[in-house]
PDB file of C-alpha atoms in Angstrom:
ATOM      1  CA  MET A  29     117.488 123.691 105.597  1.00 83.00           C
ATOM      2  CA  SER A  30     115.026 123.710 102.890  1.00 90.00           C
ATOM      3  CA  GLU A  31     111.354 123.064 103.463  1.00 88.00           C
ATOM      4  CA  ASP A  32     111.512 119.420 102.076  1.00 83.00           C
ATOM      5  CA  GLU A  33     114.517 118.737 104.347  1.00 88.00           C
ATOM      6  CA  SER A  34     112.621 120.157 107.347  1.00 92.00           C
ATOM      7  CA  ARG A  35     109.497 117.908 106.637  1.00 95.00           C
ATOM      8  CA  LEU A  36     111.854 114.954 106.191  1.00 94.00           C
ATOM      9  CA  ALA A  37     113.602 115.626 109.512  1.00 96.00           C
ATOM     10  CA  ARG A  38     110.302 116.216 111.311  1.00 96.00           C
ATOM     11  CA  GLY A  39     108.975 113.049 109.773  1.00 96.00           C
ATOM     12  CA  GLU A  40     112.000 111.020 110.776  1.00 96.00           C
ATOM     13  CA  THR A  41     111.604 112.176 114.427  1.00 97.00           C
ATOM     14  CA  VAL A  42     108.011 111.310 114.685  1.00 97.00           C
ATOM     15  CA  ARG A  43     108.511 107.993 112.859  1.00 97.00           C
ATOM     16  CA  ARG A  44     111.200 107.029 115.457  1.00 97.00           C
ATOM     17  CA  GLU A  45     109.137 108.181 118.390  1.00 97.00           C
ATOM     18  CA  VAL A  46     106.170 106.057 117.179  1.00 96.00           C
ATOM     19  CA  LEU A  47     107.849 102.921 115.709  1.00 95.00           C
ATOM     20  CA  GLY A  48     111.195 103.052 117.531  1.00 94.00           C
ATOM     21  CA  ASP A  49     114.740 103.419 116.237  1.00 95.00           C
ATOM     22  CA  ALA A  50     115.333  99.712 115.397  1.00 93.00           C
ATOM     23  CA  HIS A  51     112.247  99.648 113.096  1.00 93.00           C
ATOM     24  CA  VAL A  52     113.291 102.796 111.310  1.00 95.00           C
ATOM     25  CA  ASN A  53     116.881 101.828 111.179  1.00 95.00           C
ATOM     26  CA  ARG A  54     115.947  98.377 109.612  1.00 94.00           C
ATOM     27  CA  SER A  55     113.595 100.095 107.106  1.00 93.00           C
ATOM     28  CA  MET A  56     116.218 102.497 106.063  1.00 93.00           C
ATOM     29  CA  ALA A  57     119.095  99.928 105.972  1.00 95.00           C
ATOM     30  CA  ARG A  58     116.902  97.706 103.589  1.00 95.00           C
ATOM     31  CA  ALA A  59     116.089 100.553 101.266  1.00 95.00           C
ATOM     32  CA  THR A  60     117.733 100.146  97.872  1.00 97.00           C
ATOM     33  CA  GLU A  61     118.582 102.916  95.374  1.00 96.00           C
ATOM     34  CA  PHE A  62     115.145 101.920  93.870  1.00 98.00           C
ATOM     35  CA  SER A  63     113.152 101.874  96.972  1.00 96.00           C
ATOM     36  CA  ARG A  64     114.665 104.829  98.952  1.00 96.00           C
ATOM     37  CA  VAL A  65     112.407 107.246  97.203  1.00 96.00           C
ATOM     38  CA  VAL A  66     109.301 105.677  98.661  1.00 96.00           C
ATOM     39  CA  GLN A  67     110.942 105.479 102.325  1.00 95.00           C
ATOM     40  CA  GLU A  68     111.612 109.222 102.005  1.00 95.00           C
ATOM     41  CA  TYR A  69     108.034 109.875 100.628  1.00 97.00           C
ATOM     42  CA  VAL A  70     106.444 107.789 103.614  1.00 96.00           C
ATOM     43  CA  THR A  71     108.773 109.662 106.129  1.00 96.00           C
ATOM     44  CA  THR A  72     108.113 113.069 104.718  1.00 97.00           C
ATOM     45  CA  THR A  73     104.412 112.798 103.945  1.00 97.00           C
ATOM     46  CA  CYS A  74     102.883 110.264 106.392  1.00 96.00           C
ATOM     47  CA  TRP A  75     105.103 111.081 109.401  1.00 97.00           C
ATOM     48  CA  GLY A  76     106.265 114.625 108.703  1.00 96.00           C
ATOM     49  CA  ASP A  77     103.077 116.070 107.368  1.00 97.00           C
ATOM     50  CA  VAL A  78     100.182 114.062 108.785  1.00 97.00           C
ATOM     51  CA  TRP A  79     101.312 112.378 112.001  1.00 97.00           C
ATOM     52  CA  SER A  80     102.887 115.555 113.204  1.00 96.00           C
ATOM     53  CA  ARG A  81      99.614 117.533 112.855  1.00 96.00           C
ATOM     54  CA  PRO A  82      98.030 118.768 116.113  1.00 96.00           C
ATOM     55  CA  GLY A  83      94.356 117.799 115.270  1.00 97.00           C
ATOM     56  CA  LEU A  84      94.581 114.199 116.660  1.00 98.00           C
ATOM     57  CA  ASP A  85      96.782 112.713 119.427  1.00 98.00           C
ATOM     58  CA  ARG A  86      99.023 109.924 118.478  1.00 97.00           C
ATOM     59  CA  ARG A  87      96.940 107.209 120.319  1.00 98.00           C
ATOM     60  CA  THR A  88      93.955 108.080 118.172  1.00 98.00           C
ATOM     61  CA  ARG A  89      96.084 108.046 115.008  1.00 98.00           C
ATOM     62  CA  SER A  90      97.345 104.597 115.935  1.00 98.00           C
ATOM     63  CA  LEU A  91      93.793 103.168 116.537  1.00 98.00           C
ATOM     64  CA  LEU A  92      92.721 104.573 113.354  1.00 98.00           C
ATOM     65  CA  ASN A  93      95.666 103.045 111.503  1.00 98.00           C
ATOM     66  CA  LEU A  94      94.843  99.721 112.941  1.00 98.00           C
ATOM     67  CA  ALA A  95      91.176  99.902 111.573  1.00 98.00           C
ATOM     68  CA  MET A  96      92.343 101.062 108.174  1.00 98.00           C
ATOM     69  CA  LEU A  97      95.085  98.458 107.761  1.00 98.00           C
ATOM     70  CA  THR A  98      92.590  95.840 108.742  1.00 98.00           C
ATOM     71  CA  ALA A  99      90.187  97.128 105.988  1.00 98.00           C
ATOM     72  CA  LEU A 100      93.149  97.034 103.571  1.00 98.00           C
ATOM     73  CA  ASN A 101      94.268  93.685 104.494  1.00 96.00           C
ATOM     74  CA  ARG A 102      98.025  94.769 104.982  1.00 97.00           C
ATOM     75  CA  PRO A 103      99.253  92.456 107.749  1.00 97.00           C
ATOM     76  CA  HIS A 104     102.846  93.532 107.753  1.00 96.00           C
ATOM     77  CA  GLU A 105     102.106  97.250 108.158  1.00 97.00           C
ATOM     78  CA  PHE A 106      99.449  96.221 110.616  1.00 98.00           C
ATOM     79  CA  SER A 107     101.876  94.497 112.776  1.00 98.00           C
ATOM     80  CA  VAL A 108     104.284  97.490 112.629  1.00 97.00           C
ATOM     81  CA  HIS A 109     101.419  99.762 113.782  1.00 98.00           C
ATOM     82  CA  VAL A 110     100.303  97.388 116.594  1.00 98.00           C
ATOM     83  CA  ARG A 111     103.843  98.029 118.019  1.00 97.00           C
ATOM     84  CA  GLY A 112     103.395 101.677 117.370  1.00 97.00           C
ATOM     85  CA  ALA A 113     100.032 101.706 119.091  1.00 98.00           C
ATOM     86  CA  LEU A 114     101.528 100.109 122.223  1.00 98.00           C
ATOM     87  CA  ARG A 115     104.333 102.584 122.263  1.00 97.00           C
ATOM     88  CA  ASN A 116     101.775 105.411 121.931  1.00 97.00           C
ATOM     89  CA  GLY A 117      99.963 104.145 125.051  1.00 97.00           C
ATOM     90  CA  CYS A 118      97.115 102.120 123.610  1.00 98.00           C
ATOM     91  CA  THR A 119      95.989  99.334 125.773  1.00 98.00           C
ATOM     92  CA  GLU A 120      95.476  95.723 124.621  1.00 98.00           C
ATOM     93  CA  ALA A 121      91.795  96.287 125.470  1.00 98.00           C
ATOM     94  CA  GLU A 122      91.459  99.235 123.081  1.00 98.00           C
ATOM     95  CA  ILE A 123      93.287  97.447 120.346  1.00 98.00           C
ATOM     96  CA  GLN A 124      90.826  94.538 120.861  1.00 98.00           C
ATOM     97  CA  GLU A 125      87.890  96.875 120.613  1.00 98.00           C
ATOM     98  CA  VAL A 126      89.039  98.634 117.376  1.00 98.00           C
ATOM     99  CA  LEU A 127      89.575  95.103 115.804  1.00 98.00           C
ATOM    100  CA  LEU A 128      86.056  93.984 117.024  1.00 98.00           C
ATOM    101  CA  GLN A 129      84.759  97.226 115.476  1.00 98.00           C
ATOM    102  CA  THR A 130      86.258  96.307 112.103  1.00 98.00           C
ATOM    103  CA  ALA A 131      84.494  92.938 112.037  1.00 98.00           C
ATOM    104  CA  PRO A 132      80.940  94.109 110.892  1.00 98.00           C
ATOM    105  CA  TYR A 133      82.407  97.075 108.694  1.00 98.00           C
ATOM    106  CA  CYS A 134      85.405  95.187 107.097  1.00 97.00           C
ATOM    107  CA  GLY A 135      84.212  91.666 107.464  1.00 97.00           C
ATOM    108  CA  ALA A 136      84.965  88.860 109.787  1.00 98.00           C
ATOM    109  CA  PRO A 137      87.854  87.283 107.689  1.00 98.00           C
ATOM    110  CA  ALA A 138      89.737  90.739 107.880  1.00 98.00           C
ATOM    111  CA  ALA A 139      89.089  91.038 111.621  1.00 98.00           C
ATOM    112  CA  LEU A 140      89.973  87.486 112.361  1.00 98.00           C
ATOM    113  CA  GLU A 141      93.453  87.905 110.564  1.00 98.00           C
ATOM    114  CA  SER A 142      94.065  91.243 112.402  1.00 98.00           C
ATOM    115  CA  PHE A 143      93.327  89.585 115.712  1.00 98.00           C
ATOM    116  CA  ARG A 144      95.804  86.823 114.899  1.00 98.00           C
ATOM    117  CA  VAL A 145      98.561  89.300 113.922  1.00 98.00           C
ATOM    118  CA  ALA A 146      97.865  91.647 116.827  1.00 98.00           C
ATOM    119  CA  GLU A 147      98.039  88.816 119.378  1.00 98.00           C
ATOM    120  CA  ARG A 148     101.273  87.500 117.814  1.00 98.00           C
ATOM    121  CA  THR A 149     102.718  90.891 117.756  1.00 98.00           C
ATOM    122  CA  ILE A 150     101.618  91.771 121.373  1.00 98.00           C
ATOM    123  CA  ASP A 151     103.247  88.303 122.441  1.00 98.00           C
ATOM    124  CA  GLU A 152     106.419  89.326 120.736  1.00 97.00           C
ATOM    125  CA  VAL A 153     106.459  92.817 122.348  1.00 96.00           C
ATOM    126  CA  ARG A 154     105.955  91.034 125.828  1.00 96.00           C
ATOM    127  CA  ARG A 155     108.884  88.597 125.161  1.00 96.00           C
ATOM    128  CA  GLU A 156     111.160  91.485 124.082  1.00 92.00           C
ATOM    129  CA  ALA A 157     110.359  93.389 127.160  1.00 92.00           C
ATOM    130  CA  ALA A 158     110.801  90.373 129.318  1.00 93.00           C
ATOM    131  CA  ALA A 159     114.294  89.817 127.685  1.00 93.00           C
ATOM    132  CA  ASP A 160     115.274  93.365 128.153  1.00 88.00           C
ATOM    133  CA  ALA A 161     114.220  93.378 131.991  1.00 83.00           C
ATOM    134  CA  PRO A 162     117.105  91.477 133.212  1.00 74.00           C
ATOM    135  CA  THR A 163     119.630  93.710 131.289  1.00 62.00           C
ATOM    136  CA  ALA A 164     117.802  96.791 132.703  1.00 57.00           C
ATOM    137  CA  ALA A 165     118.047  95.434 136.249  1.00 56.00           C
ATOM    138  CA  ALA A 166     121.681  94.595 135.769  1.00 57.00           C
ATOM    139  CA  ASP A 167     122.743  97.898 134.584  1.00 52.00           C
ATOM    140  CA  GLY A 168     120.259  99.912 136.646  1.00 52.00           C
ATOM    141  CA  VAL A 169     118.709 101.662 133.691  1.00 46.00           C
ATOM    142  CA  ALA A 170     115.099 102.006 133.279  1.00 48.00           C
ATOM    143  CA  ARG A 171     114.073 101.102 129.818  1.00 38.00           C
TER     144      ARG A 171
END
């Protein structure tokens, strides 16, 4: 396996661990011949090179991403990373504090939008977990 293939494989593993198989599968399935190159770039560079570094834990990286994506006003990616933050063990209270911290530094409109998106995303995650709970109880599998 070449160095580039190794970085891509490492990136895919980390990306799946943080964002979940469903998200990564959707992203890759939607990739076109034109856009596949950027999916591979993000997977290799962001996930394989940066997210896999030992200097920060994943919870910290998730909270940093939420602050940066608020500053950049990228609601779609922000929502994806709210899900990732929850998967990485961040609490709703920690997400709330990070978003409040963005208000004076990024501006109230950016913080307000991120609060709205985060709340909607957290509610979706709760509904999905509740919908999965009966299935898990029925088949005896913890999810």
